[in-house]
Amino acid sequence: MEFRDTPEEWPVTATTTPFRGNKTSVRTDDVVMPDGTVARRDYQVHPGSVAVLALDGSGRVLVLRQYRHPVHHKLWEIPAGLLDVPGENPLHAAQRELYEEAHVKAEDWRVLADVYTTPGGCDEAVRIFLARDLSEAEGERFEVSEEEADMELARVPLEDLVRGVLAGDLHNNCLVVGVLSLSVVLNGDGVDTLRPAEAPWPARPFEA
């Protein structure tokens, strides 16, 4: 048996959108179950996101500390952001987020992992990139506001982040997936085995 997630779509007899927000909405679908019954499912409709695990030449990961109101925590995270434009190239979006949040650019980009963040209640798909060969970005810094105005920036050894995840001290899903995936890669077949930055992403198709 091949262990691979496969696309599938069960019949929907009715759908409504009871809430529309600035970037996301809530959809209610009446879904036909395998036994023929119909069950109602509410879920958040999300444009998708990108995240960047930026690794410097000293083996340190660029991380940000930001307040997240829904969970009432300041979380250590890796740079990330929404795919604001339908069909937007995720690599371009990731490069933009790295520049805006950390004023950093990278020469080497790979796909580290693709994940659904909360598939039981949200259709958000995130592509996590590995970025290397870092340097300071040129030009003026991006002007931040709201939660981002209080953001802290640090570079932390990868091993320290792995320990923090396993100790239950770090909780951001992109950081958790990113640092554990990279640790496996570096202790296994190496970065060259990762997918190229422009690898297809069926969850959020894009133009190269």
PDB file of C-alpha atoms in Angstrom:
ATOM      1  CA  MET A   1       0.000   0.000   0.000  1.00  0.00           C
ATOM      2  CA  GLU A   2       1.343   3.424  -0.957  1.00  0.00           C
ATOM      3  CA  PHE A   3       1.102   5.949   1.872  1.00  0.00           C
ATOM      4  CA  ARG A   4      -0.006   9.051   0.040  1.00  0.00           C
ATOM      5  CA  ASP A   5      -2.850  11.495   0.637  1.00  0.00           C
ATOM      6  CA  THR A   6      -5.300  11.363  -2.260  1.00  0.00           C
ATOM      7  CA  PRO A   7      -7.846  13.929  -3.477  1.00  0.00           C
ATOM      8  CA  GLU A   8     -11.494  13.014  -2.996  1.00  0.00           C
ATOM      9  CA  GLU A   9     -14.731  14.990  -2.941  1.00  0.00           C
ATOM     10  CA  TRP A  10     -17.960  13.703  -1.421  1.00  0.00           C
ATOM     11  CA  PRO A  11     -21.253  15.054  -2.803  1.00  0.00           C
ATOM     12  CA  VAL A  12     -22.565  18.318  -1.351  1.00  0.00           C
ATOM     13  CA  THR A  13     -26.333  18.836  -1.465  1.00  0.00           C
ATOM     14  CA  ALA A  14     -26.332  22.443  -0.204  1.00  0.00           C
ATOM     15  CA  THR A  15     -23.807  25.122   0.715  1.00  0.00           C
ATOM     16  CA  THR A  16     -24.026  28.551   2.356  1.00  0.00           C
ATOM     17  CA  THR A  17     -21.529  31.170   3.534  1.00  0.00           C
ATOM     18  CA  PRO A  18     -22.879  32.577   6.819  1.00  0.00           C
ATOM     19  CA  PHE A  19     -19.825  34.749   7.462  1.00  0.00           C
ATOM     20  CA  ARG A  20     -17.400  36.667   5.221  1.00  0.00           C
ATOM     21  CA  GLY A  21     -14.359  38.362   6.717  1.00  0.00           C
ATOM     22  CA  ASN A  22     -11.556  40.452   5.300  1.00  0.00           C
ATOM     23  CA  LYS A  23      -9.378  37.485   4.306  1.00  0.00           C
ATOM     24  CA  THR A  24     -11.345  34.374   5.268  1.00  0.00           C
ATOM     25  CA  SER A  25     -14.944  33.194   5.469  1.00  0.00           C
ATOM     26  CA  VAL A  26     -16.999  30.416   7.031  1.00  0.00           C
ATOM     27  CA  ARG A  27     -18.793  27.927   4.803  1.00  0.00           C
ATOM     28  CA  THR A  28     -21.510  25.433   5.724  1.00  0.00           C
ATOM     29  CA  ASP A  29     -21.839  22.339   3.516  1.00  0.00           C
ATOM     30  CA  ASP A  30     -24.384  19.519   3.685  1.00  0.00           C
ATOM     31  CA  VAL A  31     -22.224  16.504   2.829  1.00  0.00           C
ATOM     32  CA  VAL A  32     -23.450  13.066   1.787  1.00  0.00           C
ATOM     33  CA  MET A  33     -21.828  10.384   3.962  1.00  0.00           C
ATOM     34  CA  PRO A  34     -20.899   6.880   2.689  1.00  0.00           C
ATOM     35  CA  ASP A  35     -24.086   5.423   4.186  1.00  0.00           C
ATOM     36  CA  GLY A  36     -26.260   7.955   2.354  1.00  0.00           C
ATOM     37  CA  THR A  37     -27.009  10.198   5.313  1.00  0.00           C
ATOM     38  CA  VAL A  38     -26.317  13.923   5.116  1.00  0.00           C
ATOM     39  CA  ALA A  39     -24.148  15.679   7.707  1.00  0.00           C
ATOM     40  CA  ARG A  40     -23.580  19.418   8.084  1.00  0.00           C
ATOM     41  CA  ARG A  41     -19.973  20.596   8.176  1.00  0.00           C
ATOM     42  CA  ASP A  42     -18.828  24.139   9.032  1.00  0.00           C
ATOM     43  CA  TYR A  43     -15.306  25.189   8.089  1.00  0.00           C
ATOM     44  CA  GLN A  44     -13.128  28.222   7.502  1.00  0.00           C
ATOM     45  CA  VAL A  45     -12.280  29.027   3.888  1.00  0.00           C
ATOM     46  CA  HIS A  46      -8.683  30.274   3.735  1.00  0.00           C
ATOM     47  CA  PRO A  47      -6.575  31.606   0.841  1.00  0.00           C
ATOM     48  CA  GLY A  48      -3.512  29.616   1.887  1.00  0.00           C
ATOM     49  CA  SER A  49      -0.171  30.640   3.357  1.00  0.00           C
ATOM     50  CA  VAL A  50       3.568  30.362   2.974  1.00  0.00           C
ATOM     51  CA  ALA A  51       6.231  30.106   5.669  1.00  0.00           C
ATOM     52  CA  VAL A  52      10.008  30.358   5.539  1.00  0.00           C
ATOM     53  CA  LEU A  53      12.540  28.449   7.611  1.00  0.00           C
ATOM     54  CA  ALA A  54      15.564  30.683   7.007  1.00  0.00           C
ATOM     55  CA  LEU A  55      18.824  28.972   7.987  1.00  0.00           C
ATOM     56  CA  ASP A  56      22.037  30.997   8.223  1.00  0.00           C
ATOM     57  CA  GLY A  57      25.602  29.815   7.723  1.00  0.00           C
ATOM     58  CA  SER A  58      26.017  29.157  11.450  1.00  0.00           C
ATOM     59  CA  GLY A  59      23.112  26.712  11.630  1.00  0.00           C
ATOM     60  CA  ARG A  60      20.764  29.246  13.223  1.00  0.00           C
ATOM     61  CA  VAL A  61      17.115  29.714  12.293  1.00  0.00           C
ATOM     62  CA  LEU A  62      15.585  33.160  11.938  1.00  0.00           C
ATOM     63  CA  VAL A  63      12.561  33.356  14.253  1.00  0.00           C
ATOM     64  CA  LEU A  64      10.042  36.018  15.207  1.00  0.00           C
ATOM     65  CA  ARG A  65       8.095  36.469  18.444  1.00  0.00           C
ATOM     66  CA  GLN A  66       4.590  37.801  17.912  1.00  0.00           C
ATOM     67  CA  TYR A  67       1.357  38.141  19.893  1.00  0.00           C
ATOM     68  CA  ARG A  68      -1.457  35.876  18.661  1.00  0.00           C
ATOM     69  CA  HIS A  69      -4.757  36.965  20.125  1.00  0.00           C
ATOM     70  CA  PRO A  70      -6.868  33.804  19.472  1.00  0.00           C
ATOM     71  CA  VAL A  71      -4.524  31.718  21.659  1.00  0.00           C
ATOM     72  CA  HIS A  72      -3.542  34.588  24.027  1.00  0.00           C
ATOM     73  CA  HIS A  73       0.166  33.894  23.665  1.00  0.00           C
ATOM     74  CA  LYS A  74       3.304  35.436  22.277  1.00  0.00           C
ATOM     75  CA  LEU A  75       4.614  32.710  19.999  1.00  0.00           C
ATOM     76  CA  TRP A  76       8.014  32.138  18.465  1.00  0.00           C
ATOM     77  CA  GLU A  77       7.390  31.612  14.769  1.00  0.00           C
ATOM     78  CA  ILE A  78       9.144  31.535  11.426  1.00  0.00           C
ATOM     79  CA  PRO A  79       8.304  34.262   8.867  1.00  0.00           C
ATOM     80  CA  ALA A  80       4.959  33.558   7.226  1.00  0.00           C
ATOM     81  CA  GLY A  81       2.073  35.221   5.463  1.00  0.00           C
ATOM     82  CA  LEU A  82      -1.078  34.827   3.406  1.00  0.00           C
ATOM     83  CA  LEU A  83      -1.323  34.149  -0.293  1.00  0.00           C
ATOM     84  CA  ASP A  84      -3.203  37.385  -0.839  1.00  0.00           C
ATOM     85  CA  VAL A  85      -3.659  37.049  -4.603  1.00  0.00           C
ATOM     86  CA  PRO A  86      -5.450  34.000  -6.105  1.00  0.00           C
ATOM     87  CA  GLY A  87      -2.944  31.917  -8.047  1.00  0.00           C
ATOM     88  CA  GLU A  88       0.001  33.820  -6.557  1.00  0.00           C
ATOM     89  CA  ASN A  89       3.361  32.091  -6.952  1.00  0.00           C
ATOM     90  CA  PRO A  90       4.144  30.803  -3.429  1.00  0.00           C
ATOM     91  CA  LEU A  91       7.912  31.288  -3.826  1.00  0.00           C
ATOM     92  CA  HIS A  92       7.411  34.964  -4.651  1.00  0.00           C
ATOM     93  CA  ALA A  93       5.109  35.316  -1.644  1.00  0.00           C
ATOM     94  CA  ALA A  94       7.669  33.638   0.632  1.00  0.00           C
ATOM     95  CA  GLN A  95      10.437  35.924  -0.601  1.00  0.00           C
ATOM     96  CA  ARG A  96       8.192  38.907   0.075  1.00  0.00           C
ATOM     97  CA  GLU A  97       7.402  37.750   3.617  1.00  0.00           C
ATOM     98  CA  LEU A  98      11.074  37.156   4.440  1.00  0.00           C
ATOM     99  CA  TYR A  99      11.868  40.657   3.255  1.00  0.00           C
ATOM    100  CA  GLU A 100       8.941  42.348   5.006  1.00  0.00           C
ATOM    101  CA  GLU A 101       9.240  40.579   8.346  1.00  0.00           C
ATOM    102  CA  ALA A 102      13.014  40.203   8.670  1.00  0.00           C
ATOM    103  CA  HIS A 103      14.571  42.436   5.969  1.00  0.00           C
ATOM    104  CA  VAL A 104      16.498  39.395   4.732  1.00  0.00           C
ATOM    105  CA  LYS A 105      16.945  37.815   1.310  1.00  0.00           C
ATOM    106  CA  ALA A 106      18.103  34.292   0.405  1.00  0.00           C
ATOM    107  CA  GLU A 107      19.804  32.817  -2.635  1.00  0.00           C
ATOM    108  CA  ASP A 108      18.904  29.139  -2.158  1.00  0.00           C
ATOM    109  CA  TRP A 109      15.257  28.068  -1.863  1.00  0.00           C
ATOM    110  CA  ARG A 110      13.746  24.564  -1.481  1.00  0.00           C
ATOM    111  CA  VAL A 111      10.324  23.199  -0.516  1.00  0.00           C
ATOM    112  CA  LEU A 112      10.594  21.746   2.977  1.00  0.00           C
ATOM    113  CA  ALA A 113       7.001  20.591   3.588  1.00  0.00           C
ATOM    114  CA  ASP A 114       3.382  21.118   2.524  1.00  0.00           C
ATOM    115  CA  VAL A 115       0.744  20.872   5.241  1.00  0.00           C
ATOM    116  CA  TYR A 116      -2.945  21.420   5.969  1.00  0.00           C
ATOM    117  CA  THR A 117      -2.965  23.257   9.291  1.00  0.00           C
ATOM    118  CA  THR A 118      -6.392  22.232  10.616  1.00  0.00           C
ATOM    119  CA  PRO A 119      -8.066  19.915   8.068  1.00  0.00           C
ATOM    120  CA  GLY A 120     -11.003  19.142  10.351  1.00  0.00           C
ATOM    121  CA  GLY A 121     -12.168  22.737  10.433  1.00  0.00           C
ATOM    122  CA  CYS A 122     -10.248  24.828   7.903  1.00  0.00           C
ATOM    123  CA  ASP A 123      -9.011  24.376   4.321  1.00  0.00           C
ATOM    124  CA  GLU A 124      -5.788  26.364   4.908  1.00  0.00           C
ATOM    125  CA  ALA A 125      -2.810  24.886   3.062  1.00  0.00           C
ATOM    126  CA  VAL A 126       0.718  26.052   3.911  1.00  0.00           C
ATOM    127  CA  ARG A 127       3.902  25.583   1.929  1.00  0.00           C
ATOM    128  CA  ILE A 128       7.000  25.757   4.144  1.00  0.00           C
ATOM    129  CA  PHE A 129      10.198  26.728   2.345  1.00  0.00           C
ATOM    130  CA  LEU A 130      13.804  26.265   3.382  1.00  0.00           C
ATOM    131  CA  ALA A 131      15.829  29.387   2.584  1.00  0.00           C
ATOM    132  CA  ARG A 132      19.648  29.465   2.790  1.00  0.00           C
ATOM    133  CA  ASP A 133      22.542  31.722   1.808  1.00  0.00           C
ATOM    134  CA  LEU A 134      21.029  34.628   3.712  1.00  0.00           C
ATOM    135  CA  SER A 135      22.029  38.258   3.490  1.00  0.00           C
ATOM    136  CA  GLU A 136      20.637  41.628   4.503  1.00  0.00           C
ATOM    137  CA  ALA A 137      18.014  42.885   2.070  1.00  0.00           C
ATOM    138  CA  GLU A 138      18.545  46.120   0.201  1.00  0.00           C
ATOM    139  CA  GLY A 139      16.284  49.160   0.415  1.00  0.00           C
ATOM    140  CA  GLU A 140      14.131  50.518   3.208  1.00  0.00           C
ATOM    141  CA  ARG A 141      12.603  48.316   5.849  1.00  0.00           C
ATOM    142  CA  PHE A 142       8.924  47.456   5.487  1.00  0.00           C
ATOM    143  CA  GLU A 143       6.732  49.576   7.742  1.00  0.00           C
ATOM    144  CA  VAL A 144       4.999  47.357  10.307  1.00  0.00           C
ATOM    145  CA  SER A 145       1.787  47.984  12.251  1.00  0.00           C
ATOM    146  CA  GLU A 146      -0.629  46.377  14.729  1.00  0.00           C
ATOM    147  CA  GLU A 147       0.739  43.108  16.218  1.00  0.00           C
ATOM    148  CA  GLU A 148       3.805  43.236  13.989  1.00  0.00           C
ATOM    149  CA  ALA A 149       4.890  46.543  15.557  1.00  0.00           C
ATOM    150  CA  ASP A 150       5.700  44.601  18.757  1.00  0.00           C
ATOM    151  CA  MET A 151       7.514  41.780  16.949  1.00  0.00           C
ATOM    152  CA  GLU A 152      10.925  40.551  18.166  1.00  0.00           C
ATOM    153  CA  LEU A 153      13.565  38.981  15.932  1.00  0.00           C
ATOM    154  CA  ALA A 154      16.210  36.404  16.846  1.00  0.00           C
ATOM    155  CA  ARG A 155      18.496  33.766  15.363  1.00  0.00           C
ATOM    156  CA  VAL A 156      18.418  30.513  17.297  1.00  0.00           C
ATOM    157  CA  PRO A 157      20.418  27.291  16.744  1.00  0.00           C
ATOM    158  CA  LEU A 158      18.276  24.625  15.089  1.00  0.00           C
ATOM    159  CA  GLU A 159      19.027  22.122  17.871  1.00  0.00           C
ATOM    160  CA  ASP A 160      17.681  24.534  20.502  1.00  0.00           C
ATOM    161  CA  LEU A 161      14.419  24.885  18.593  1.00  0.00           C
ATOM    162  CA  VAL A 162      14.073  21.108  18.237  1.00  0.00           C
ATOM    163  CA  ARG A 163      14.541  20.729  21.984  1.00  0.00           C
ATOM    164  CA  GLY A 164      11.967  23.464  22.593  1.00  0.00           C
ATOM    165  CA  VAL A 165       9.417  21.704  20.406  1.00  0.00           C
ATOM    166  CA  LEU A 166       9.901  18.350  22.102  1.00  0.00           C
ATOM    167  CA  ALA A 167       9.780  19.964  25.546  1.00  0.00           C
ATOM    168  CA  GLY A 168       6.406  21.529  24.765  1.00  0.00           C
ATOM    169  CA  ASP A 169       7.767  25.079  24.898  1.00  0.00           C
ATOM    170  CA  LEU A 170       7.199  26.005  21.231  1.00  0.00           C
ATOM    171  CA  HIS A 171       3.786  25.616  19.590  1.00  0.00           C
ATOM    172  CA  ASN A 172       3.548  27.413  16.249  1.00  0.00           C
ATOM    173  CA  ASN A 173       2.694  24.732  13.694  1.00  0.00           C
ATOM    174  CA  CYS A 174       4.920  26.056  10.891  1.00  0.00           C
ATOM    175  CA  LEU A 175       7.885  26.315  13.249  1.00  0.00           C
ATOM    176  CA  VAL A 176       7.252  22.830  14.650  1.00  0.00           C
ATOM    177  CA  VAL A 177       6.903  21.192  11.239  1.00  0.00           C
ATOM    178  CA  GLY A 178       9.762  23.203   9.792  1.00  0.00           C
ATOM    179  CA  VAL A 179      12.429  22.574  12.412  1.00  0.00           C
ATOM    180  CA  LEU A 180      11.592  18.885  12.858  1.00  0.00           C
ATOM    181  CA  SER A 181      11.556  18.345   9.087  1.00  0.00           C
ATOM    182  CA  LEU A 182      14.872  20.123   8.622  1.00  0.00           C
ATOM    183  CA  SER A 183      16.441  18.166  11.483  1.00  0.00           C
ATOM    184  CA  VAL A 184      15.423  14.918   9.774  1.00  0.00           C
ATOM    185  CA  VAL A 185      16.769  16.144   6.419  1.00  0.00           C
ATOM    186  CA  LEU A 186      20.144  17.231   7.826  1.00  0.00           C
ATOM    187  CA  ASN A 187      20.548  13.942   9.698  1.00  0.00           C
ATOM    188  CA  GLY A 188      19.378  11.915   6.689  1.00  0.00           C
ATOM    189  CA  ASP A 189      19.732  12.267   2.943  1.00  0.00           C
ATOM    190  CA  GLY A 190      20.577  15.981   2.909  1.00  0.00           C
ATOM    191  CA  VAL A 191      19.105  19.206   1.573  1.00  0.00           C
ATOM    192  CA  ASP A 192      19.740  18.284  -2.064  1.00  0.00           C
ATOM    193  CA  THR A 193      16.966  15.668  -1.825  1.00  0.00           C
ATOM    194  CA  LEU A 194      14.321  18.330  -1.111  1.00  0.00           C
ATOM    195  CA  ARG A 195      11.894  19.406  -3.822  1.00  0.00           C
ATOM    196  CA  PRO A 196      12.774  22.487  -5.882  1.00  0.00           C
ATOM    197  CA  ALA A 197      11.222  25.803  -4.895  1.00  0.00           C
ATOM    198  CA  GLU A 198       8.871  25.773  -7.894  1.00  0.00           C
ATOM    199  CA  ALA A 199       7.582  22.222  -7.270  1.00  0.00           C
ATOM    200  CA  PRO A 200       3.861  21.759  -8.080  1.00  0.00           C
ATOM    201  CA  TRP A 201       1.442  22.376  -5.214  1.00  0.00           C
ATOM    202  CA  PRO A 202      -1.964  20.843  -6.012  1.00  0.00           C
ATOM    203  CA  ALA A 203      -3.551  22.346  -2.877  1.00  0.00           C
ATOM    204  CA  ARG A 204      -2.904  25.864  -4.214  1.00  0.00           C
ATOM    205  CA  PRO A 205      -2.132  25.741  -7.965  1.00  0.00           C
ATOM    206  CA  PHE A 206      -0.010  28.632  -9.187  1.00  0.00           C
ATOM    207  CA  GLU A 207       1.682  30.076 -12.260  1.00  0.00           C
ATOM    208  CA  ALA A 208       5.478  29.670 -12.393  1.00  0.00           C
TER     209      ALA A 208
END
